[in-house]
Amino acid sequence: MMCMDRDDQAAISAVLAGDKEAYGVLVARHSRRLFRVAFRITGSEADAEDVVQDALFRGYQKLESFASRSDFGTWIYRIAVHCALDKIGGSKVPETMDRESGEMQIADHEAGPERLLLSGEIRAFQQMALSVLSPAERTAFVLRHLEDRTMDEIAIAMGIPPNAAKQAVFRAVQKLRSRLASLKVKV
Amino acid sequence: MTHLNAEELIAHLYGEGDKAKHIEECTECAKAYAALKSDMAEMDFPEPPERDASYEVRVWASLAPSLHSYQAPPQTWLSSRLRRGFTFALVCALLIACAFLGGRLWERKQTHRSSDITSGQKPRPVEETLPPERIVVVVLSDHLDRSERLLVELKHANADNTGLASPLRDEARTLLVANRICRQKTGPDDDPRLAPALERLNHLLEELANQSGSFNPVTLTHLQNEVNVDGLLFEVRVLRSGLPERPTAATGQTKGDTL
């Protein structure tokens, strides 16, 4: 467990003692990091900004129940991950399993890969490929591959069992490779 | 040889599991792992756009209006309990102290009352139970010494000496009081001759103290006879010589009472 930053603890104590402005210290200290993870999960600058606002607001409201022995940065990071997960639809993203092929079919609201390939926008396709992952897969993959979090940290941040987090990362990698393979064939 | 599945390869890619040795030894798994690594390296995910320098200020500015201020608790639960505990302990300590002092006073009062009852007296007022203002300690040896001198002066007194009567009478009155105390304090451990001697001395001192004016020859002769006939002077000298000298008040034989 990480040690609580003294400045964070002092700011939290001040806020709970009635000094609302002290929360500005925590906002200044953590908002950039929250924005980065929010953007990676949502893939949208505007959504990431909303996630940061929402996470910091929830954090303020729950500050009384915050255990001062844990690290505020880790705590607010988990809240931001939850907010980002909510933002991209959480479990609301329609996913259907093809019972015959056993493959998972995911609704794709972005531009089709063929059109992107035809225009040579491979990078755009890769971004789109990330967006076709389920919210859980995308979040788990972002946290593991881009944020370099361990499986246990991912499980805690997402509020799921470690094995489920591991499976989500595995499925995400498989899907991304599959999309990339199809791109290479067509090219 | 059993080859690694996709999940194991992905786990190894992220530094989990212990398949490094197998990948080194197995050409097929090494090839599969290299393909996985290559695919993941080719994926180019967009980096989050940089925020400007005033980003934190803007976040706070938009967030602050929607936040309520926490109310500082007047005192924590713990401090409240501690304060209550200390108050209770203080009250208990005061009650115990009051009970102790009250008990001591009551006990002292009861002791005086019971001693009064035991001695057959009515309970005396508190002011009467206070220590006497003056205590006269009569030393037996001194008393016998002074009595001896009085008896000697009386034995050699002359009726013509009119100035002698008054000092002798005053000295007799003083010695009479001391003699009474000595008689009261005479115990079984004292010389058996002491009590009769003090009795006879008391009789003589009373007669002498009750004389008025100057001695007439008859009275003086009568008193001198008492001294001589009963051998009172001799007896006083014997008793006096049998007592040790009075080095200090603590070690001397004393007879005391309250006047």
Coordinates of C-alpha atoms in Angstrom, one line a residue:
Chain A
M1 CA 0.0 0.0 0.0
M2 CA 1.3 3.4 -0.9
C3 CA 1.8 5.9 1.8
M4 CA -0.5 8.8 1.8
D5 CA 1.1 12.0 0.6
R6 CA 1.4 14.4 3.5
D7 CA 0.2 17.3 1.3
D8 CA -2.8 15.3 0.2
Q9 CA -3.6 14.3 3.8
A10 CA -3.3 17.9 5.0
A11 CA -5.6 19.1 2.2
I12 CA -8.2 16.4 3.0
S13 CA -8.1 17.4 6.7
A14 CA -8.5 21.0 5.8
V15 CA -11.5 20.2 3.5
L16 CA -13.2 18.1 6.1
A17 CA -12.6 21.0 8.6
G18 CA -14.6 23.3 6.4
D19 CA -12.0 24.7 4.0
K20 CA -13.5 23.9 0.6
E21 CA -10.7 25.7 -1.2
A22 CA -8.1 23.2 0.0
Y23 CA -9.6 20.7 -2.4
G24 CA -8.2 22.8 -5.2
V25 CA -4.7 21.5 -4.1
L26 CA -5.9 17.9 -4.8
V27 CA -7.4 19.0 -8.1
A28 CA -4.2 20.6 -9.2
R29 CA -2.2 17.6 -8.2
H30 CA -4.2 14.8 -9.8
S31 CA -6.4 16.2 -12.6
R32 CA -3.9 15.8 -15.5
R33 CA -3.3 12.1 -14.6
L34 CA -7.0 11.6 -14.5
F35 CA -7.5 13.2 -17.8
R36 CA -4.9 10.9 -19.4
V37 CA -6.5 7.7 -18.3
A38 CA -10.0 9.1 -19.0
F39 CA -9.0 9.9 -22.5
R40 CA -7.5 6.5 -23.2
I41 CA -10.6 4.8 -22.0
T42 CA -13.2 7.1 -23.7
G43 CA -11.1 8.0 -26.7
S44 CA -12.7 11.5 -26.6
E45 CA -11.2 14.7 -25.3
A46 CA -14.6 16.1 -24.3
D47 CA -15.7 12.9 -22.6
A48 CA -12.4 12.7 -20.8
E49 CA -12.9 16.3 -19.5
D50 CA -16.3 15.3 -18.2
V51 CA -14.9 12.2 -16.6
V52 CA -12.3 14.3 -14.7
Q53 CA -15.0 16.7 -13.5
D54 CA -17.3 13.8 -12.5
A55 CA -14.5 11.9 -10.7
L56 CA -13.3 14.9 -8.7
F57 CA -16.9 15.8 -7.8
R58 CA -17.6 12.2 -6.6
G59 CA -14.3 12.2 -4.7
Y60 CA -15.3 15.4 -2.9
Q61 CA -18.7 14.0 -1.9
K62 CA -17.2 10.8 -0.6
L63 CA -14.2 12.4 1.1
E64 CA -15.6 11.7 4.6
S65 CA -15.7 8.0 3.9
F66 CA -12.2 8.0 2.4
A67 CA -9.8 5.9 4.5
S68 CA -6.9 8.2 5.1
R69 CA -4.5 5.2 5.3
S70 CA -4.8 4.6 1.6
D71 CA -3.4 6.8 -1.1
F72 CA -5.7 9.6 -2.4
G73 CA -4.2 9.4 -5.9
T74 CA -5.0 5.7 -6.2
W75 CA -8.4 6.2 -4.8
I76 CA -9.4 9.1 -7.1
Y77 CA -7.8 7.1 -10.0
R78 CA -10.2 4.2 -9.4
I79 CA -13.1 6.6 -9.3
A80 CA -12.1 8.1 -12.6
V81 CA -11.8 4.6 -14.2
H82 CA -15.4 3.9 -13.0
C83 CA -16.6 7.2 -14.3
A84 CA -14.9 6.5 -17.7
L85 CA -16.4 3.1 -17.8
D86 CA -19.8 4.6 -17.2
K87 CA -19.1 7.2 -19.8
I88 CA -18.4 4.6 -22.6
G89 CA -21.5 2.7 -21.7
G90 CA -20.3 0.2 -19.2
S91 CA -22.2 -3.1 -19.8
K92 CA -24.7 -1.3 -21.9
V93 CA -22.7 -1.7 -25.0
P94 CA -24.6 -4.3 -27.0
E95 CA -22.6 -7.5 -27.3
T96 CA -23.9 -10.6 -28.9
M97 CA -22.3 -14.0 -29.0
D98 CA -22.5 -15.9 -32.2
R99 CA -23.5 -19.3 -30.9
E100 CA -22.5 -21.1 -34.1
S101 CA -19.1 -19.6 -34.6
G102 CA -18.4 -18.8 -31.0
E103 CA -17.2 -15.4 -32.0
M104 CA -18.3 -12.2 -30.2
Q105 CA -19.9 -9.7 -32.4
I106 CA -19.7 -6.1 -31.3
A107 CA -21.7 -3.2 -32.7
D108 CA -19.5 -0.9 -34.6
H109 CA -20.8 2.7 -34.8
E110 CA -17.7 4.1 -36.4
A111 CA -16.8 4.2 -40.0
G112 CA -16.2 0.8 -41.7
P113 CA -12.7 -0.5 -42.0
E114 CA -12.9 -1.0 -45.7
R115 CA -13.6 2.7 -46.3
L116 CA -10.7 3.6 -44.0
L117 CA -8.4 1.2 -45.8
L118 CA -9.4 2.5 -49.1
S119 CA -8.4 6.0 -48.0
G120 CA -5.2 4.6 -46.5
E121 CA -6.0 5.8 -43.0
I122 CA -4.5 2.9 -41.2
R123 CA -4.0 4.8 -38.0
A124 CA -7.6 5.8 -37.9
F125 CA -8.5 2.1 -38.3
Q126 CA -6.3 1.2 -35.3
Q127 CA -8.1 3.8 -33.3
M128 CA -11.4 2.4 -34.5
A129 CA -10.3 -1.1 -33.6
L130 CA -9.8 0.0 -30.0
S131 CA -13.3 1.5 -30.0
V132 CA -14.9 -1.8 -31.0
L133 CA -13.8 -3.5 -27.8
S134 CA -16.4 -3.8 -25.1
P135 CA -16.1 -1.2 -22.4
A136 CA -14.7 -3.7 -20.0
E137 CA -12.2 -5.0 -22.5
R138 CA -11.2 -1.6 -23.6
T139 CA -10.8 -0.4 -20.0
A140 CA -8.8 -3.5 -19.0
F141 CA -6.6 -3.3 -22.1
V142 CA -5.9 0.4 -21.6
L143 CA -5.0 -0.1 -18.0
R144 CA -2.7 -3.0 -18.7
H145 CA -1.2 -2.0 -22.0
L146 CA -1.1 1.8 -21.8
E147 CA -1.2 2.5 -18.1
D148 CA 1.0 -0.4 -17.2
R149 CA -1.2 -1.5 -14.3
T150 CA -1.0 -5.0 -12.9
M151 CA -3.9 -7.4 -13.1
D152 CA -4.7 -7.0 -9.5
E153 CA -4.8 -3.2 -9.8
I154 CA -7.0 -3.5 -12.8
A155 CA -9.4 -5.8 -11.0
I156 CA -9.6 -3.4 -8.0
A157 CA -10.1 -0.4 -10.2
M158 CA -12.8 -2.0 -12.2
G159 CA -14.4 -3.8 -9.3
I160 CA -14.2 -7.2 -10.9
P161 CA -12.3 -10.5 -9.9
P162 CA -8.7 -10.7 -11.0
N163 CA -9.4 -13.6 -13.3
A164 CA -12.2 -11.6 -15.1
A165 CA -9.7 -8.7 -15.6
K166 CA -7.2 -11.1 -17.0
Q167 CA -9.8 -12.6 -19.4
A168 CA -10.9 -9.1 -20.5
V169 CA -7.3 -8.2 -21.4
F170 CA -6.9 -11.5 -23.2
R171 CA -10.0 -11.0 -25.2
A172 CA -9.1 -7.4 -26.1
V173 CA -5.7 -8.5 -27.4
Q174 CA -7.2 -11.3 -29.4
K175 CA -9.8 -8.9 -31.0
L176 CA -7.2 -6.3 -31.8
R177 CA -4.9 -8.8 -33.4
S178 CA -7.8 -10.2 -35.4
R179 CA -8.6 -6.7 -36.8
L180 CA -5.0 -6.0 -37.5
A181 CA -4.7 -9.3 -39.4
S182 CA -7.7 -8.5 -41.5
L183 CA -6.1 -5.1 -42.3
K184 CA -2.9 -6.7 -43.4
V185 CA -4.6 -9.2 -45.7
K186 CA -6.7 -6.5 -47.4
V187 CA -3.7 -4.3 -47.8
Chain B
M1 CA 5.8 -31.0 -26.3
T2 CA 2.8 -29.0 -25.4
H3 CA 2.8 -25.6 -26.9
L4 CA 1.7 -22.4 -25.2
N5 CA -1.8 -21.2 -26.0
A6 CA -2.6 -17.6 -26.9
E7 CA -3.6 -16.7 -23.3
E8 CA -0.2 -17.9 -22.0
L9 CA 1.6 -16.0 -24.7
I10 CA -0.3 -12.8 -23.8
A11 CA 0.4 -13.3 -20.1
H12 CA 4.1 -13.7 -20.9
L13 CA 3.9 -10.5 -23.0
Y14 CA 2.8 -8.6 -19.9
G15 CA 5.4 -10.2 -17.7
E16 CA 3.2 -12.8 -16.0
G17 CA 3.7 -16.5 -15.8
D18 CA 7.0 -18.4 -16.2
K19 CA 7.2 -19.4 -19.8
A20 CA 10.4 -17.7 -20.9
K21 CA 12.4 -21.0 -20.8
H22 CA 9.8 -22.8 -22.9
I23 CA 9.7 -20.0 -25.5
E24 CA 13.5 -20.1 -25.8
E25 CA 13.4 -23.9 -26.3
C26 CA 10.3 -24.2 -28.5
T27 CA 10.7 -22.8 -32.0
E28 CA 7.0 -22.8 -32.7
C29 CA 6.1 -20.9 -29.5
A30 CA 9.0 -18.5 -30.1
K31 CA 7.6 -17.8 -33.5
A32 CA 4.1 -17.3 -32.2
Y33 CA 5.3 -15.0 -29.4
A34 CA 7.3 -13.0 -31.9
A35 CA 4.2 -12.5 -34.0
L36 CA 2.2 -11.4 -31.0
K37 CA 4.9 -9.0 -30.0
S38 CA 5.1 -7.6 -33.5
D39 CA 1.4 -7.1 -33.8
M40 CA 1.2 -5.3 -30.5
A41 CA 4.1 -3.1 -31.4
E42 CA 2.4 -2.1 -34.7
M43 CA -0.6 -0.9 -32.9
D44 CA -0.4 2.8 -32.6
F45 CA -2.8 4.2 -30.0
P46 CA -3.4 7.9 -29.8
E47 CA -1.6 9.7 -27.0
P48 CA -3.8 11.9 -24.8
P49 CA -3.7 15.5 -26.0
E50 CA -1.6 17.8 -23.8
R51 CA -3.5 20.1 -21.5
D52 CA -2.5 23.8 -21.3
A53 CA -0.9 25.3 -18.2
S54 CA -4.2 26.6 -16.9
Y55 CA -6.0 23.2 -17.1
E56 CA -6.1 22.6 -13.4
V57 CA -7.3 26.1 -12.8
R58 CA -10.2 25.6 -15.2
V59 CA -11.1 22.3 -13.7
W60 CA -11.2 23.8 -10.3
A61 CA -13.1 26.9 -11.5
S62 CA -15.8 24.7 -13.0
L63 CA -15.9 22.3 -10.1
A64 CA -15.8 24.6 -7.1
P65 CA -19.3 26.2 -7.4
S66 CA -20.9 22.8 -7.2
L67 CA -19.1 21.8 -4.0
H68 CA -20.6 22.3 -0.6
S69 CA -18.4 23.2 2.4
Y70 CA -17.9 20.5 5.0
Q71 CA -19.0 21.5 8.5
A72 CA -16.2 21.2 10.9
P73 CA -17.5 19.0 13.8
P74 CA -17.5 20.9 17.1
Q75 CA -15.7 18.0 18.7
T76 CA -15.0 14.5 17.7
W77 CA -16.7 11.6 19.2
L78 CA -13.5 10.5 20.9
S79 CA -12.7 13.9 22.4
S80 CA -16.3 14.1 23.7
R81 CA -16.1 10.7 25.3
L82 CA -12.7 11.5 26.8
R83 CA -14.0 14.8 28.2
R84 CA -17.0 13.1 29.7
G85 CA -14.8 10.4 31.2
F86 CA -12.4 12.9 32.8
T87 CA -15.3 14.9 34.3
F88 CA -16.8 11.7 35.7
A89 CA -13.4 10.7 37.2
L90 CA -13.0 14.2 38.7
V91 CA -16.4 14.1 40.3
C92 CA -15.7 10.6 41.7
A93 CA -12.4 11.8 43.1
L94 CA -14.1 14.8 44.8
L95 CA -16.8 12.6 46.3
I96 CA -14.2 10.2 47.7
A97 CA -12.2 13.0 49.2
C98 CA -15.3 14.5 50.8
A99 CA -16.3 11.1 52.2
F100 CA -12.8 10.6 53.5
L101 CA -12.6 13.9 55.3
G102 CA -16.1 13.6 56.6
G103 CA -15.4 10.2 58.0
R104 CA -12.3 11.5 59.7
L105 CA -14.1 14.4 61.4
W106 CA -17.0 12.1 62.4
E107 CA -14.6 9.6 63.8
R108 CA -12.8 12.2 65.8
K109 CA -16.0 13.6 67.2
Q110 CA -17.2 10.1 68.1
T111 CA -14.0 9.4 69.9
H112 CA -14.4 12.5 72.1
R113 CA -18.0 11.7 72.8
S114 CA -17.3 8.1 73.8
S115 CA -14.4 9.1 76.1
D116 CA -16.7 11.6 77.8
I117 CA -19.4 9.0 78.2
T118 CA -16.9 6.4 79.5
S119 CA -15.6 8.9 82.1
G120 CA -19.2 9.5 83.3
Q121 CA -19.2 13.1 82.2
K122 CA -21.7 14.8 80.1
P123 CA -20.5 15.5 76.6
R124 CA -18.6 18.7 76.7
P125 CA -18.8 21.5 74.3
V126 CA -16.2 21.5 71.6
E127 CA -14.4 24.5 73.0
E128 CA -14.0 22.6 76.3
T129 CA -12.4 19.7 74.5
L130 CA -9.7 21.9 73.0
P131 CA -6.2 21.5 74.4
P132 CA -5.7 23.5 77.7
E133 CA -3.9 26.8 77.4
R134 CA -1.5 26.0 80.2
I135 CA 0.0 22.8 81.5
V136 CA 2.0 22.7 84.7
V137 CA 4.3 19.9 85.1
V138 CA 5.2 19.2 88.6
V139 CA 8.5 17.4 89.1
L140 CA 8.4 15.3 92.3
S141 CA 12.0 15.8 93.1
D142 CA 11.6 19.6 92.8
H143 CA 8.4 19.5 94.9
L144 CA 10.2 17.5 97.7
D145 CA 13.1 19.8 97.5
R146 CA 11.0 22.9 97.9
S147 CA 9.0 21.2 100.6
E148 CA 12.1 20.4 102.5
R149 CA 13.3 24.0 102.4
L150 CA 9.9 25.1 103.6
L151 CA 10.0 22.6 106.5
V152 CA 13.5 23.7 107.4
E153 CA 12.5 27.4 107.5
L154 CA 9.4 26.5 109.5
K155 CA 11.4 24.5 112.0
H156 CA 13.8 27.4 112.6
A157 CA 11.2 30.1 112.5
N158 CA 10.9 32.5 115.4
A159 CA 7.6 34.0 116.4
D160 CA 9.3 37.4 116.8
N161 CA 10.1 37.5 113.1
T162 CA 6.9 38.9 111.8
G163 CA 8.1 39.2 108.3
L164 CA 8.4 35.5 107.8
A165 CA 4.8 34.5 108.1
S166 CA 3.6 35.8 104.7
P167 CA 6.3 34.2 102.5
L168 CA 5.9 30.9 104.2
R169 CA 2.1 31.0 103.8
D170 CA 2.5 31.9 100.1
E171 CA 5.0 29.1 99.6
A172 CA 2.7 26.7 101.5
R173 CA -0.2 27.6 99.2
T174 CA 1.9 27.0 96.1
L175 CA 3.2 23.7 97.4
L176 CA -0.3 22.7 98.4
V177 CA -1.4 22.7 94.8
A178 CA 1.7 20.8 93.7
N179 CA 1.3 18.4 96.5
R180 CA -2.3 17.6 95.4
I181 CA -1.0 16.8 91.9
C182 CA 1.7 14.5 93.3
R183 CA -0.7 12.7 95.5
Q184 CA -3.1 12.1 92.6
K185 CA -0.4 10.8 90.3
T186 CA 1.2 8.5 92.9
G187 CA 1.1 5.0 91.6
P188 CA 1.8 1.5 92.8
D189 CA 5.2 1.6 91.2
D190 CA 6.3 4.5 93.5
D191 CA 8.0 4.2 96.8
P192 CA 5.4 2.9 99.3
R193 CA 6.5 5.6 101.8
L194 CA 5.7 8.4 99.4
A195 CA 1.9 8.4 99.7
P196 CA 1.8 8.6 103.5
A197 CA 4.4 11.3 103.5
L198 CA 2.6 13.4 101.0
E199 CA -0.6 12.9 103.0
R200 CA 1.1 14.3 106.2
L201 CA 2.8 17.1 104.2
N202 CA -0.6 18.0 102.7
H203 CA -2.1 18.3 106.3
L204 CA 0.8 20.6 107.4
L205 CA 0.7 22.7 104.2
E206 CA -3.1 23.2 104.7
E207 CA -2.6 24.5 108.2
L208 CA 0.2 26.8 107.1
A209 CA -1.7 28.1 104.1
N210 CA -4.7 28.9 106.2
Q211 CA -2.8 31.0 108.7
S212 CA -3.8 34.6 108.7
G213 CA -1.5 37.4 109.8
S214 CA 1.7 36.7 111.6
F215 CA 2.4 33.5 113.5
N216 CA 1.7 33.5 117.2
P217 CA 4.0 31.4 119.4
V218 CA 1.4 28.8 120.1
T219 CA 0.6 28.2 116.5
L220 CA 4.2 28.2 115.4
T221 CA 5.1 25.7 118.1
H222 CA 2.3 23.5 117.0
L223 CA 3.4 23.5 113.4
Q224 CA 7.1 22.9 114.4
N225 CA 5.9 20.0 116.5
E226 CA 4.2 18.4 113.5
V227 CA 7.4 18.7 111.6
N228 CA 9.5 17.2 114.3
V229 CA 7.2 14.7 116.0
D230 CA 6.1 12.9 112.9
G231 CA 9.6 13.1 111.4
L232 CA 8.1 14.6 108.3
L233 CA 11.2 16.6 107.5
F234 CA 13.4 13.5 107.8
E235 CA 11.0 11.5 105.7
V236 CA 11.0 14.1 103.0
R237 CA 14.7 14.2 102.9
V238 CA 14.9 10.4 102.6
L239 CA 12.4 10.4 99.7
R240 CA 14.2 13.3 98.1
S241 CA 17.6 11.6 98.3
G242 CA 16.0 8.4 96.9
L243 CA 15.1 10.2 93.7
P244 CA 17.6 10.8 90.9
E245 CA 18.7 14.3 90.1
R246 CA 16.6 16.0 87.4
P247 CA 18.9 16.2 84.4
T248 CA 16.2 16.9 81.9
A249 CA 12.5 17.2 81.9
A250 CA 12.2 14.1 79.7
T251 CA 14.1 11.8 82.0
G252 CA 13.1 13.2 85.4
Q253 CA 10.2 11.7 87.4
T254 CA 7.3 14.0 86.8
K255 CA 3.8 14.3 88.1
G256 CA 1.7 16.4 85.9
D257 CA -1.9 17.6 85.5
T258 CA -3.9 20.3 83.9
L259 CA -4.7 23.3 85.8

